[in-house]
Amino acid sequence: MVTRRKMLKLSLLAGASLMVPAVHSINDAEAQMGGGMMGGTASPAVTPFRRPLPIPDTLAPYLSDATTDYYAMTMQAAQVEILPGLRTTIWGYYGKYPGATIRARSGRKVVIRQTNGLPENMVVHLHGGHTPADSDGHPMDQITPGTYKDYFYPNNQQAATLWYHDHTMDLTAPHVYKGLAGFYILEDDYERSLPLPKGEFDVPILIQDRRFNADGSLYYAPGSGGMMMDSSFLGDTILVNGAVQPFFQVAKRKYRFRILNGSNARQYQLRLSNGATFTHIGSDGGLLPQPVARTAITIYPGERVELIIDFSAYAIGTQIVLKNAASSGRTGDIMRFDVTRAVVDDSAIPSILRPYELIPSAAAVTTRTFTLSRNMSGVWVINGLPFDRNRIDAYPRRGTTEIWRFVNQSNMVHPMHIHLVMFQVLDVNGVAVTPSSPYYGWKDTVQAPANGQVRVIAKFADYTGDYITHCHILEHEDRAMMSQFKVVT
Ligand code: C2O
Ligand code: CU
Ligand code: CU
C-alpha cells in the first residue's frame, strides 16, 4: 500500500514538471512519441504471427441440476510461455490466462465458487451481468486469501458476450494486468435459432496490451507509459487470448468474432489490412437490431464488439491482418487471418438480428449528471469527488428509468461503465445516436468523448443495493474515478 501510494505521488510529480500539449487520447499521445513509450522498459521483440490463436478452454460445471449449473475455480499463479523461450508468471482464474470460459444460457442460473489461491484479497465481477448486489463484486466485497465466495448469476438477460474480471478496491488494474480476466458467454434460444456462424466459427477474441522485462516477467508501472500526467499504463506488446499477435487459420466462409477490449487503458481502432468491409452484429449487450457494414470500429477498455468477417472471396493463401489503426509500430497489428481451406458456408447474416425497442427519453424520471475531470492533485474524479466507500452519489428507484449524462471536462476519452444495467446511448455531443452509429444497441460501457458529453438511458430493474459506475481505464478506476449508486425501493 505504502509503495503504491508512493508510486502514485512520484508519477504525479513527474507529470507536473512536464508540459504536455493537449492530446485527444492516450494512444494519440503515444503516437506523437513515435509509437513507442516514454520511459520504462521496451519488451523483448517478438516476431508477429508465429503462434496460432489460442482459444480459452471452456469450463464444465461440476454439477448441474434442474435450474442451475455449478462451477468452481481457484484464482492462482501459473507460469506460462508468452514470449518464446521465456516464462511469465500470471495470475489466472483456474490458473489460466485468459481465464477459463464460462458458457451460460439465459434463464439457467449459474453459481461460481471462486477460491482465492493468491496472496492478496480478490473480488470477482461479471461485467455486463444483471446481478444481485451481493454477487456483483463490489470492490469492498473481498475474498481473503485461502477463502472462497459463491457468486450467483441469475442470467435473466439476453444473450451477450460478458466477461468476468477482478474488481478489488485500488488493485483492479494490477490484478487484471496479471491475467485475471475471462469470457462469460451467455447464449439464448433465440440467438441459437439464427443462422449465424456457430461452434468453431464463433471465436472469442480478448485483446490486451502488456509490457515485459527481459526475463519474461510482466512489467507494470502505471504512469510511465502513455500520456504524461496520467496514471494509466500502455503496453508495447499486443496479446490476443494470451498470445503475442497470433495467426488464425480460417476457411473460406463467414466467422463470428466476439472481440473484447480487456486492456487496462489502450483503445483499438479495428480495421482489416486490405481495407475490406466487415459486418458489425453485436455490442456489449448482445446482438444489434440490424447488421451494419463497416470498415473500422473503435473499442475502448471494457467494450465488446461482435463482427462477422467473410473470408469466402479470398484465394487460399491470402493473409489479412487485423490492424489497430489507433496506433502504429509494435502495437499497430493485432493478429493475422490466414485463409487455408475451402468449405461450404452454411451460415448467413439475417437482416433483422434481434427485436429491439428504444427506451423513450420521456420514460426517464430524472437526469443525473456526472462530470469527469481531474482535481488539483491530479486525481481523476467524478463530480469533483474521488471515490469514497462511505458516500452514495445516486439513489435510483427500482423499476424506474433514468438518463445519465457524462460530461467529460478533460482532453481524453473516458470509457464509462455502469454496473447492473444495460443502457442505450441517446446522444453524443448532442447528436442523436442512429441505427448506423457504432453506439446503437444495448451497451454497458460508453465512450465519453474528450471535452464533450454523452447521454445514456437505462431502467434500474429487479435488484436493490449498492453498485458502482466508473471509468474502465483501470488505472483511473483505481485512482478514484468511481462512484457508488444504490438502487432503492
Ligand atoms: Cu468491467 Cu466495474 O467493471
Ligand atoms: Cu461491470
Ligand atoms: Cu478515465
Tab-separated table of C-alpha atoms and ligand atoms in Angstrom:
chain	number	residue	atom	x	y	z
A	1	MET	CA	0.000	0.000	0.000
A	2	VAL	CA	2.730	2.398	1.051
A	3	THR	CA	4.696	1.591	-2.073
A	4	ARG	CA	1.679	2.100	-4.301
A	5	ARG	CA	0.892	5.460	-2.758
A	6	LYS	CA	4.487	6.480	-3.228
A	7	MET	CA	4.409	5.420	-6.856
A	8	LEU	CA	1.284	7.480	-7.482
A	9	LYS	CA	2.847	10.545	-5.921
A	10	LEU	CA	6.020	10.110	-7.916
A	11	SER	CA	4.169	9.809	-11.182
A	12	LEU	CA	2.121	12.898	-10.410
A	13	LEU	CA	5.261	14.826	-9.564
A	14	ALA	CA	6.909	13.649	-12.747
A	15	GLY	CA	3.834	14.716	-14.680
A	16	ALA	CA	3.586	18.085	-13.002
A	17	SER	CA	7.064	19.046	-14.096
A	18	LEU	CA	6.383	18.366	-17.762
A	19	MET	CA	4.483	20.489	-20.204
A	20	VAL	CA	2.285	18.374	-22.410
A	21	PRO	CA	0.371	19.545	-25.458
A	22	ALA	CA	-3.347	18.830	-25.482
A	23	VAL	CA	-3.998	15.413	-26.955
A	24	HIS	CA	-7.184	13.595	-27.771
A	25	SER	CA	-6.352	10.233	-26.385
A	26	ILE	CA	-3.572	8.363	-24.734
A	27	ASN	CA	-2.935	6.500	-27.965
A	28	ASP	CA	-2.580	9.764	-29.849
A	29	ALA	CA	-0.104	10.833	-27.215
A	30	GLU	CA	1.776	7.641	-27.726
A	31	ALA	CA	1.746	8.037	-31.485
A	32	GLN	CA	3.169	11.519	-31.083
A	33	MET	CA	6.011	9.932	-29.194
A	34	GLY	CA	6.790	7.678	-32.143
A	35	GLY	CA	4.513	4.776	-31.282
A	36	GLY	CA	6.848	3.817	-28.505
A	37	MET	CA	6.891	4.585	-24.869
A	38	MET	CA	8.065	7.224	-22.529
A	39	GLY	CA	10.479	5.810	-20.045
A	40	GLY	CA	10.291	2.299	-18.699
A	41	THR	CA	11.326	-0.865	-20.443
A	42	ALA	CA	10.829	-1.981	-24.022
A	43	SER	CA	9.620	-5.576	-24.107
A	44	PRO	CA	11.791	-8.161	-25.844
A	45	ALA	CA	10.912	-8.075	-29.546
A	46	VAL	CA	8.705	-10.896	-30.806
A	47	THR	CA	8.167	-11.723	-34.462
A	48	PRO	CA	4.442	-11.356	-35.098
A	49	PHE	CA	2.160	-14.097	-36.451
A	50	ARG	CA	4.257	-17.036	-35.226
A	51	ARG	CA	1.806	-18.594	-32.775
A	52	PRO	CA	-1.635	-19.944	-33.556
A	53	LEU	CA	-4.533	-18.170	-31.857
A	54	PRO	CA	-5.257	-19.929	-28.558
A	55	ILE	CA	-8.929	-20.474	-27.738
A	56	PRO	CA	-9.519	-20.320	-23.974
A	57	ASP	CA	-10.841	-23.612	-22.580
A	58	THR	CA	-14.492	-23.795	-21.661
A	59	LEU	CA	-15.017	-24.857	-18.059
A	60	ALA	CA	-17.530	-27.623	-17.432
A	61	PRO	CA	-19.892	-27.361	-14.465
A	62	TYR	CA	-19.060	-29.802	-11.671
A	63	LEU	CA	-22.754	-30.169	-11.020
A	64	SER	CA	-25.965	-29.343	-12.860
A	65	ASP	CA	-29.474	-29.567	-11.517
A	66	ALA	CA	-32.860	-28.616	-12.920
A	67	THR	CA	-32.230	-24.883	-12.642
A	68	THR	CA	-28.542	-24.265	-12.031
A	69	ASP	CA	-25.037	-25.036	-13.254
A	70	TYR	CA	-22.352	-25.017	-10.564
A	71	TYR	CA	-18.763	-24.162	-11.337
A	72	ALA	CA	-15.671	-23.906	-9.180
A	73	MET	CA	-12.413	-22.225	-9.900
A	74	THR	CA	-9.358	-21.149	-7.987
A	75	MET	CA	-7.532	-17.936	-8.682
A	76	GLN	CA	-3.924	-18.932	-8.785
A	77	ALA	CA	-0.498	-18.122	-10.118
A	78	ALA	CA	0.927	-20.076	-13.041
A	79	GLN	CA	3.938	-19.974	-15.285
A	80	VAL	CA	3.176	-19.651	-18.970
A	81	GLU	CA	5.197	-19.117	-22.111
A	82	ILE	CA	4.081	-15.855	-23.709
A	83	LEU	CA	7.431	-14.724	-25.097
A	84	PRO	CA	9.306	-17.510	-26.917
A	85	GLY	CA	11.650	-19.371	-24.570
A	86	LEU	CA	10.720	-17.248	-21.531
A	87	ARG	CA	8.459	-17.873	-18.569
A	88	THR	CA	5.906	-15.368	-17.362
A	89	THR	CA	4.142	-15.672	-14.026
A	90	ILE	CA	0.465	-14.840	-14.434
A	91	TRP	CA	-2.453	-14.752	-12.048
A	92	GLY	CA	-5.370	-16.557	-13.592
A	93	TYR	CA	-8.852	-17.872	-12.962
A	94	TYR	CA	-8.442	-21.632	-12.882
A	95	GLY	CA	-4.737	-20.851	-13.186
A	96	LYS	CA	-5.249	-19.882	-16.828
A	97	TYR	CA	-4.567	-16.740	-18.769
A	98	PRO	CA	-7.069	-15.848	-20.145
A	99	GLY	CA	-9.328	-17.404	-17.519
A	100	ALA	CA	-11.477	-20.386	-18.415
A	101	THR	CA	-14.550	-19.503	-20.496
A	102	ILE	CA	-17.982	-19.955	-18.916
A	103	ARG	CA	-20.822	-20.700	-21.345
A	104	ALA	CA	-24.165	-19.949	-19.792
A	105	ARG	CA	-27.758	-19.923	-21.062
A	106	SER	CA	-30.348	-17.260	-20.421
A	107	GLY	CA	-32.835	-18.446	-17.827
A	108	ARG	CA	-30.489	-21.041	-16.330
A	109	LYS	CA	-28.726	-19.952	-13.181
A	110	VAL	CA	-25.009	-20.170	-12.604
A	111	VAL	CA	-23.148	-20.378	-9.325
A	112	ILE	CA	-19.374	-19.962	-9.408
A	113	ARG	CA	-17.363	-20.805	-6.325
A	114	GLN	CA	-14.297	-18.593	-6.567
A	115	THR	CA	-11.460	-19.658	-4.289
A	116	ASN	CA	-8.664	-17.209	-3.685
A	117	GLY	CA	-5.360	-19.041	-4.047
A	118	LEU	CA	-3.428	-15.791	-4.365
A	119	PRO	CA	-1.649	-13.700	-1.728
A	120	GLU	CA	-3.928	-10.620	-1.964
A	121	ASN	CA	-7.635	-10.011	-1.458
A	122	MET	CA	-9.704	-10.546	-4.590
A	123	VAL	CA	-13.119	-9.541	-5.945
A	124	VAL	CA	-14.784	-11.079	-8.987
A	125	HIS	CA	-17.163	-9.020	-11.111
A	126	LEU	CA	-19.253	-10.261	-14.026
A	127	HIS	CA	-19.052	-7.328	-16.435
A	128	GLY	CA	-22.370	-6.860	-18.211
A	129	GLY	CA	-24.161	-9.109	-15.762
A	130	HIS	CA	-27.572	-8.170	-14.406
A	131	THR	CA	-26.553	-9.405	-10.983
A	132	PRO	CA	-27.886	-9.081	-7.405
A	133	ALA	CA	-25.714	-6.667	-5.410
A	134	ASP	CA	-24.203	-9.293	-3.119
A	135	SER	CA	-22.833	-11.186	-6.132
A	136	ASP	CA	-21.873	-8.183	-8.228
A	137	GLY	CA	-18.323	-7.918	-6.975
A	138	HIS	CA	-18.380	-4.575	-5.231
A	139	PRO	CA	-14.719	-3.535	-4.767
A	140	MET	CA	-15.073	-3.745	-0.979
A	141	ASP	CA	-16.715	-7.193	-1.021
A	142	GLN	CA	-13.406	-9.042	-0.941
A	143	ILE	CA	-12.312	-12.656	-0.782
A	144	THR	CA	-9.333	-13.007	1.525
A	145	PRO	CA	-6.509	-15.407	0.603
A	146	GLY	CA	-7.383	-19.038	1.234
A	147	THR	CA	-11.136	-18.434	1.361
A	148	TYR	CA	-13.910	-18.580	-1.231
A	149	LYS	CA	-17.109	-16.857	-2.237
A	150	ASP	CA	-20.053	-18.256	-4.182
A	151	TYR	CA	-21.179	-15.823	-6.860
A	152	PHE	CA	-24.762	-16.229	-8.039
A	153	TYR	CA	-25.680	-15.218	-11.581
A	154	PRO	CA	-29.399	-15.448	-12.456
A	155	ASN	CA	-28.780	-14.914	-16.207
A	156	ASN	CA	-32.182	-13.313	-16.644
A	157	GLN	CA	-30.944	-11.260	-19.570
A	158	GLN	CA	-30.466	-11.752	-23.281
A	159	ALA	CA	-27.518	-13.477	-24.949
A	160	ALA	CA	-24.346	-11.399	-24.876
A	161	THR	CA	-20.592	-11.620	-24.645
A	162	LEU	CA	-19.916	-10.865	-20.995
A	163	TRP	CA	-16.629	-11.182	-19.182
A	164	TYR	CA	-15.509	-11.628	-15.638
A	165	HIS	CA	-12.538	-9.895	-14.113
A	166	ASP	CA	-11.024	-8.764	-10.861
A	167	HIS	CA	-12.504	-5.680	-9.173
A	168	THR	CA	-10.555	-5.305	-5.910
A	169	MET	CA	-10.520	-1.830	-4.384
A	170	ASP	CA	-7.401	0.069	-5.536
A	171	LEU	CA	-5.966	-3.084	-7.134
A	172	THR	CA	-8.166	-3.841	-10.134
A	173	ALA	CA	-5.599	-2.576	-12.641
A	174	PRO	CA	-2.624	-4.637	-11.407
A	175	HIS	CA	-4.816	-7.712	-10.871
A	176	VAL	CA	-6.339	-7.650	-14.348
A	177	TYR	CA	-2.911	-6.860	-15.788
A	178	LYS	CA	-1.535	-10.048	-14.220
A	179	GLY	CA	-4.208	-12.024	-16.048
A	180	LEU	CA	-7.436	-12.079	-14.011
A	181	ALA	CA	-10.000	-11.876	-16.830
A	182	GLY	CA	-12.052	-14.389	-18.773
A	183	PHE	CA	-15.067	-14.748	-21.064
A	184	TYR	CA	-18.596	-15.453	-19.863
A	185	ILE	CA	-20.610	-16.145	-22.977
A	186	LEU	CA	-24.337	-16.031	-22.439
A	187	GLU	CA	-26.463	-17.721	-25.087
A	188	ASP	CA	-30.199	-17.992	-25.570
A	189	ASP	CA	-32.620	-19.970	-27.715
A	190	TYR	CA	-33.477	-17.027	-29.912
A	191	GLU	CA	-29.880	-16.397	-30.856
A	192	ARG	CA	-29.210	-20.122	-31.303
A	193	SER	CA	-32.055	-20.209	-33.824
A	194	LEU	CA	-30.327	-17.680	-36.080
A	195	PRO	CA	-28.105	-18.963	-38.889
A	196	LEU	CA	-25.052	-17.054	-37.607
A	197	PRO	CA	-21.673	-18.853	-37.546
A	198	LYS	CA	-21.504	-21.269	-34.617
A	199	GLY	CA	-19.120	-23.644	-32.914
A	200	GLU	CA	-15.537	-23.332	-34.141
A	201	PHE	CA	-16.640	-20.434	-36.358
A	202	ASP	CA	-17.759	-18.387	-33.350
A	203	VAL	CA	-14.479	-17.149	-31.897
A	204	PRO	CA	-13.788	-15.153	-28.708
A	205	ILE	CA	-11.007	-12.589	-29.126
A	206	LEU	CA	-9.587	-10.950	-25.998
A	207	ILE	CA	-7.232	-8.090	-26.865
A	208	GLN	CA	-4.820	-6.832	-24.210
A	209	ASP	CA	-1.546	-4.953	-24.264
A	210	ARG	CA	1.289	-5.858	-21.948
A	211	ARG	CA	4.904	-4.994	-21.363
A	212	PHE	CA	7.618	-7.444	-20.339
A	213	ASN	CA	11.010	-7.382	-18.706
A	214	ALA	CA	13.946	-9.066	-20.467
A	215	ASP	CA	13.409	-12.212	-18.356
A	216	GLY	CA	9.793	-12.534	-19.497
A	217	SER	CA	8.184	-11.272	-16.307
A	218	LEU	CA	5.401	-8.717	-16.631
A	219	TYR	CA	6.491	-5.105	-16.370
A	220	TYR	CA	3.957	-2.759	-14.855
A	221	ALA	CA	4.481	0.833	-13.772
A	222	PRO	CA	1.360	2.937	-14.121
A	223	GLY	CA	2.117	6.486	-15.094
A	224	SER	CA	5.208	5.577	-17.092
A	225	GLY	CA	3.516	4.726	-20.359
A	226	GLY	CA	1.076	6.662	-22.441
A	227	MET	CA	0.000	10.201	-21.774
A	228	MET	CA	2.208	12.040	-19.346
A	229	MET	CA	0.436	13.445	-16.302
A	230	ASP	CA	-1.869	10.435	-16.466
A	231	SER	CA	-1.770	7.384	-14.244
A	232	SER	CA	-2.761	4.902	-16.944
A	233	PHE	CA	-0.477	2.302	-18.439
A	234	LEU	CA	0.076	1.188	-22.008
A	235	GLY	CA	1.878	-1.966	-23.013
A	236	ASP	CA	4.015	-2.247	-26.130
A	237	THR	CA	3.073	-5.840	-26.955
A	238	ILE	CA	-0.371	-6.874	-28.197
A	239	LEU	CA	-1.740	-10.174	-26.914
A	240	VAL	CA	-4.791	-11.928	-28.269
A	241	ASN	CA	-6.161	-14.626	-25.975
A	242	GLY	CA	-2.789	-14.514	-24.236
A	243	ALA	CA	-0.595	-14.951	-27.343
A	244	VAL	CA	1.517	-12.228	-28.938
A	245	GLN	CA	-0.028	-11.187	-32.283
A	246	PRO	CA	-1.128	-14.710	-33.242
A	247	PHE	CA	-2.265	-16.069	-36.597
A	248	PHE	CA	-5.582	-17.805	-37.094
A	249	GLN	CA	-6.152	-20.240	-39.938
A	250	VAL	CA	-9.559	-19.649	-41.441
A	251	ALA	CA	-11.717	-21.383	-44.006
A	252	LYS	CA	-13.301	-19.570	-46.946
A	253	ARG	CA	-16.510	-18.688	-45.109
A	254	LYS	CA	-18.003	-16.352	-42.512
A	255	TYR	CA	-16.764	-16.197	-38.923
A	256	ARG	CA	-18.249	-14.520	-35.888
A	257	PHE	CA	-15.648	-12.781	-33.740
A	258	ARG	CA	-16.596	-11.694	-30.222
A	259	ILE	CA	-13.998	-9.015	-29.628
A	260	LEU	CA	-13.353	-7.825	-26.087
A	261	ASN	CA	-11.024	-4.995	-25.216
A	262	GLY	CA	-9.693	-6.275	-21.896
A	263	SER	CA	-6.772	-3.857	-21.857
A	264	ASN	CA	-6.143	-1.630	-18.868
A	265	ALA	CA	-6.064	1.608	-20.860
A	266	ARG	CA	-5.477	1.086	-24.573
A	267	GLN	CA	-8.054	1.764	-27.264
A	268	TYR	CA	-8.054	-0.051	-30.597
A	269	GLN	CA	-9.399	1.099	-33.919
A	270	LEU	CA	-10.084	-2.191	-35.659
A	271	ARG	CA	-9.514	-2.373	-39.408
A	272	LEU	CA	-8.559	-5.051	-41.893
A	273	SER	CA	-5.252	-4.603	-43.693
A	274	ASN	CA	-6.918	-4.979	-47.098
A	275	GLY	CA	-9.476	-2.323	-46.235
A	276	ALA	CA	-12.302	-4.862	-46.531
A	277	THR	CA	-15.712	-4.351	-45.009
A	278	PHE	CA	-16.881	-6.410	-42.061
A	279	THR	CA	-20.315	-6.683	-40.539
A	280	HIS	CA	-20.948	-5.309	-37.070
A	281	ILE	CA	-23.574	-7.544	-35.465
A	282	GLY	CA	-23.174	-7.150	-31.739
A	283	SER	CA	-22.253	-4.841	-28.915
A	284	ASP	CA	-21.773	-5.059	-25.135
A	285	GLY	CA	-25.331	-6.232	-24.580
A	286	GLY	CA	-25.587	-8.734	-27.423
A	287	LEU	CA	-26.859	-8.645	-30.979
A	288	LEU	CA	-27.703	-5.340	-32.624
A	289	PRO	CA	-31.177	-4.941	-34.071
A	290	GLN	CA	-29.689	-4.999	-37.565
A	291	PRO	CA	-26.255	-5.720	-39.016
A	292	VAL	CA	-24.150	-2.710	-40.058
A	293	ALA	CA	-21.360	-2.834	-42.647
A	294	ARG	CA	-18.210	-1.018	-41.564
A	295	THR	CA	-14.530	-0.737	-42.391
A	296	ALA	CA	-13.457	0.435	-38.930
A	297	ILE	CA	-14.673	0.455	-35.359
A	298	THR	CA	-13.057	1.783	-32.194
A	299	ILE	CA	-13.191	-0.179	-28.979
A	300	TYR	CA	-12.210	1.134	-25.540
A	301	PRO	CA	-11.432	-0.883	-22.411
A	302	GLY	CA	-14.448	-2.850	-21.225
A	303	GLU	CA	-16.291	-2.691	-24.557
A	304	ARG	CA	-17.190	-5.612	-26.802
A	305	VAL	CA	-17.963	-5.658	-30.497
A	306	GLU	CA	-19.097	-8.675	-32.439
A	307	LEU	CA	-18.057	-8.762	-36.058
A	308	ILE	CA	-18.717	-11.113	-38.939
A	309	ILE	CA	-15.756	-11.342	-41.279
A	310	ASP	CA	-16.409	-13.166	-44.529
A	311	PHE	CA	-13.327	-14.857	-45.985
A	312	SER	CA	-15.189	-16.666	-48.795
A	313	ALA	CA	-13.994	-14.335	-51.562
A	314	TYR	CA	-10.293	-14.809	-50.869
A	315	ALA	CA	-7.911	-17.227	-52.521
A	316	ILE	CA	-6.302	-19.841	-50.326
A	317	GLY	CA	-3.015	-18.406	-49.135
A	318	THR	CA	-4.409	-14.912	-48.555
A	319	GLN	CA	-3.233	-13.260	-45.348
A	320	ILE	CA	-5.214	-10.408	-43.782
A	321	VAL	CA	-4.018	-8.547	-40.712
A	322	LEU	CA	-6.434	-7.200	-38.125
A	323	LYS	CA	-4.934	-3.766	-37.598
A	324	ASN	CA	-5.090	-1.287	-34.748
A	325	ALA	CA	-5.295	1.936	-36.711
A	326	ALA	CA	-5.191	3.949	-33.461
A	327	SER	CA	-1.526	3.109	-33.164
A	328	SER	CA	1.472	2.084	-35.239
A	329	GLY	CA	4.659	0.089	-34.907
A	330	ARG	CA	4.524	-2.832	-32.496
A	331	THR	CA	1.010	-2.025	-31.367
A	332	GLY	CA	-0.373	-1.412	-34.869
A	333	ASP	CA	-1.012	-5.085	-35.682
A	334	ILE	CA	-3.333	-7.259	-33.601
A	335	MET	CA	-3.448	-10.658	-35.318
A	336	ARG	CA	-3.476	-12.236	-38.768
A	337	PHE	CA	-6.074	-14.330	-40.564
A	338	ASP	CA	-4.594	-16.919	-42.921
A	339	VAL	CA	-7.051	-18.341	-45.443
A	340	THR	CA	-6.125	-22.012	-45.652
A	341	ARG	CA	-9.074	-24.073	-46.860
A	342	ALA	CA	-12.341	-24.151	-48.728
A	343	VAL	CA	-15.576	-25.242	-47.059
A	344	VAL	CA	-19.287	-24.953	-47.605
A	345	ASP	CA	-20.578	-21.987	-45.636
A	346	ASP	CA	-23.925	-22.851	-44.058
A	347	SER	CA	-24.158	-19.563	-42.160
A	348	ALA	CA	-25.965	-16.348	-43.011
A	349	ILE	CA	-26.433	-12.898	-41.518
A	350	PRO	CA	-30.156	-12.218	-41.064
A	351	SER	CA	-31.181	-8.679	-41.966
A	352	ILE	CA	-33.028	-8.442	-38.648
A	353	LEU	CA	-30.870	-9.800	-35.861
A	354	ARG	CA	-32.949	-9.161	-32.789
A	355	PRO	CA	-36.148	-7.362	-31.866
A	356	TYR	CA	-35.226	-4.083	-30.234
A	357	GLU	CA	-37.208	-1.369	-28.564
A	358	LEU	CA	-35.917	2.101	-27.970
A	359	ILE	CA	-36.441	3.377	-24.461
A	360	PRO	CA	-38.198	6.712	-24.968
A	361	SER	CA	-36.489	9.665	-23.268
A	362	ALA	CA	-39.877	10.555	-21.814
A	363	ALA	CA	-39.775	7.364	-19.751
A	364	ALA	CA	-36.979	8.817	-17.625
A	365	VAL	CA	-37.968	10.096	-14.181
A	366	THR	CA	-34.728	12.014	-13.761
A	367	THR	CA	-31.486	13.030	-15.430
A	368	ARG	CA	-28.274	12.755	-13.440
A	369	THR	CA	-25.065	14.461	-14.452
A	370	PHE	CA	-21.620	13.019	-13.817
A	371	THR	CA	-18.742	15.333	-14.645
A	372	LEU	CA	-15.375	13.774	-15.376
A	373	SER	CA	-12.298	15.757	-14.543
A	374	ARG	CA	-9.023	15.788	-12.706
A	375	ASN	CA	-8.698	17.608	-9.416
A	376	MET	CA	-5.874	19.890	-8.282
A	377	SER	CA	-3.826	16.954	-7.013
A	378	GLY	CA	-4.049	15.222	-10.379
A	379	VAL	CA	-6.598	12.599	-9.296
A	380	TRP	CA	-9.408	11.658	-11.679
A	381	VAL	CA	-12.756	12.475	-10.092
A	382	ILE	CA	-16.484	12.296	-10.783
A	383	ASN	CA	-18.494	15.406	-9.918
A	384	GLY	CA	-15.345	16.761	-8.315
A	385	LEU	CA	-15.124	13.950	-5.781
A	386	PRO	CA	-12.845	10.924	-5.538
A	387	PHE	CA	-14.441	7.563	-4.744
A	388	ASP	CA	-15.473	7.191	-1.126
A	389	ARG	CA	-16.967	3.905	0.011
A	390	ASN	CA	-18.960	5.773	2.666
A	391	ARG	CA	-20.664	8.034	0.151
A	392	ILE	CA	-23.511	7.164	-2.220
A	393	ASP	CA	-23.891	9.566	-5.123
A	394	ALA	CA	-27.214	8.451	-6.577
A	395	TYR	CA	-30.331	6.602	-5.385
A	396	PRO	CA	-32.246	5.328	-8.422
A	397	ARG	CA	-35.607	3.773	-7.560
A	398	ARG	CA	-36.036	0.164	-8.516
A	399	GLY	CA	-38.176	-0.191	-11.602
A	400	THR	CA	-37.632	3.355	-12.816
A	401	THR	CA	-35.815	4.668	-15.851
A	402	GLU	CA	-33.161	7.367	-15.693
A	403	ILE	CA	-30.982	9.359	-18.048
A	404	TRP	CA	-27.337	9.611	-17.054
A	405	ARG	CA	-25.215	12.304	-18.624
A	406	PHE	CA	-21.434	12.004	-18.571
A	407	VAL	CA	-19.830	15.397	-19.097
A	408	ASN	CA	-16.155	14.986	-19.879
A	409	GLN	CA	-14.128	18.027	-18.874
A	410	SER	CA	-10.806	16.514	-19.903
A	411	ASN	CA	-8.983	16.041	-23.157
A	412	MET	CA	-9.060	12.257	-23.182
A	413	VAL	CA	-11.861	9.763	-23.691
A	414	HIS	CA	-13.142	8.002	-20.569
A	415	PRO	CA	-14.991	4.725	-21.225
A	416	MET	CA	-17.710	4.977	-18.577
A	417	HIS	CA	-19.243	1.740	-17.321
A	418	ILE	CA	-22.380	1.274	-15.239
A	419	HIS	CA	-22.885	-1.926	-13.275
A	420	LEU	CA	-26.244	-3.756	-13.138
A	421	VAL	CA	-27.835	-2.241	-16.235
A	422	MET	CA	-27.607	-2.381	-19.984
A	423	PHE	CA	-28.299	1.086	-21.344
A	424	GLN	CA	-28.995	2.751	-24.664
A	425	VAL	CA	-26.919	5.700	-25.779
A	426	LEU	CA	-29.209	8.631	-26.566
A	427	ASP	CA	-26.759	11.126	-27.981
A	428	VAL	CA	-23.094	12.029	-28.190
A	429	ASN	CA	-22.277	15.746	-28.061
A	430	GLY	CA	-25.950	16.388	-28.658
A	431	VAL	CA	-26.094	14.316	-31.853
A	432	ALA	CA	-28.677	11.567	-31.617
A	433	VAL	CA	-27.433	8.012	-31.981
A	434	THR	CA	-28.973	6.339	-35.037
A	435	PRO	CA	-29.010	2.684	-36.148
A	436	SER	CA	-25.794	3.143	-38.127
A	437	SER	CA	-23.927	4.578	-35.128
A	438	PRO	CA	-21.338	2.299	-33.506
A	439	TYR	CA	-23.050	3.072	-30.168
A	440	TYR	CA	-26.501	1.824	-31.180
A	441	GLY	CA	-27.953	-1.132	-29.280
A	442	TRP	CA	-27.518	-2.352	-25.726
A	443	LYS	CA	-24.341	-1.131	-24.063
A	444	ASP	CA	-22.774	-1.200	-20.609
A	445	THR	CA	-19.714	0.930	-21.362
A	446	VAL	CA	-19.760	4.165	-23.328
A	447	GLN	CA	-17.004	6.375	-24.675
A	448	ALA	CA	-17.417	9.797	-23.074
A	449	PRO	CA	-15.796	11.980	-25.719
A	450	ALA	CA	-12.921	14.304	-24.832
A	451	ASN	CA	-14.288	17.732	-23.857
A	452	GLY	CA	-17.752	16.516	-24.744
A	453	GLN	CA	-20.705	14.651	-23.356
A	454	VAL	CA	-22.809	11.579	-23.802
A	455	ARG	CA	-26.278	10.702	-22.508
A	456	VAL	CA	-27.491	7.182	-21.813
A	457	ILE	CA	-30.846	5.837	-20.675
A	458	ALA	CA	-31.415	2.762	-18.525
A	459	LYS	CA	-34.030	1.028	-16.440
A	460	PHE	CA	-32.973	0.035	-12.923
A	461	ALA	CA	-34.886	-3.212	-12.759
A	462	ASP	CA	-35.083	-6.112	-10.343
A	463	TYR	CA	-32.343	-5.607	-7.777
A	464	THR	CA	-31.731	-3.165	-4.967
A	465	GLY	CA	-28.433	-2.432	-3.282
A	466	ASP	CA	-25.015	-0.896	-3.805
A	467	TYR	CA	-23.493	-0.755	-7.265
A	468	ILE	CA	-20.875	1.355	-8.945
A	469	THR	CA	-20.193	3.341	-12.077
A	470	HIS	CA	-16.628	4.045	-13.122
A	471	CYS	CA	-14.159	4.728	-15.863
A	472	HIS	CA	-12.951	1.436	-17.381
A	473	ILE	CA	-9.427	2.704	-17.821
A	474	LEU	CA	-8.438	0.559	-14.890
A	475	GLU	CA	-5.804	2.893	-13.507
A	476	HIS	CA	-8.413	5.672	-13.469
A	477	GLU	CA	-10.877	3.422	-11.686
A	478	ASP	CA	-8.263	2.525	-9.058
A	479	ARG	CA	-7.321	6.189	-8.743
A	480	ALA	CA	-10.777	7.209	-7.589
A	481	MET	CA	-12.713	7.645	-10.856
A	482	MET	CA	-15.575	5.609	-9.477
A	483	SER	CA	-18.912	6.441	-7.884
A	484	GLN	CA	-21.437	4.433	-5.888
A	485	PHE	CA	-25.143	4.297	-6.525
A	486	LYS	CA	-27.748	2.491	-4.505
A	487	VAL	CA	-30.922	1.146	-6.025
A	488	VAL	CA	-33.744	1.610	-3.531
A	489	THR	CA	-37.395	0.660	-3.384
B	1	C2O	CU1	-15.580	-4.375	-16.157
B	1	C2O	CU2	-16.807	-2.411	-12.862
B	1	C2O	O1	-16.146	-3.438	-14.468
B	2	CU	CU	-19.128	-4.219	-14.850
B	3	CU	CU	-10.808	7.527	-17.400
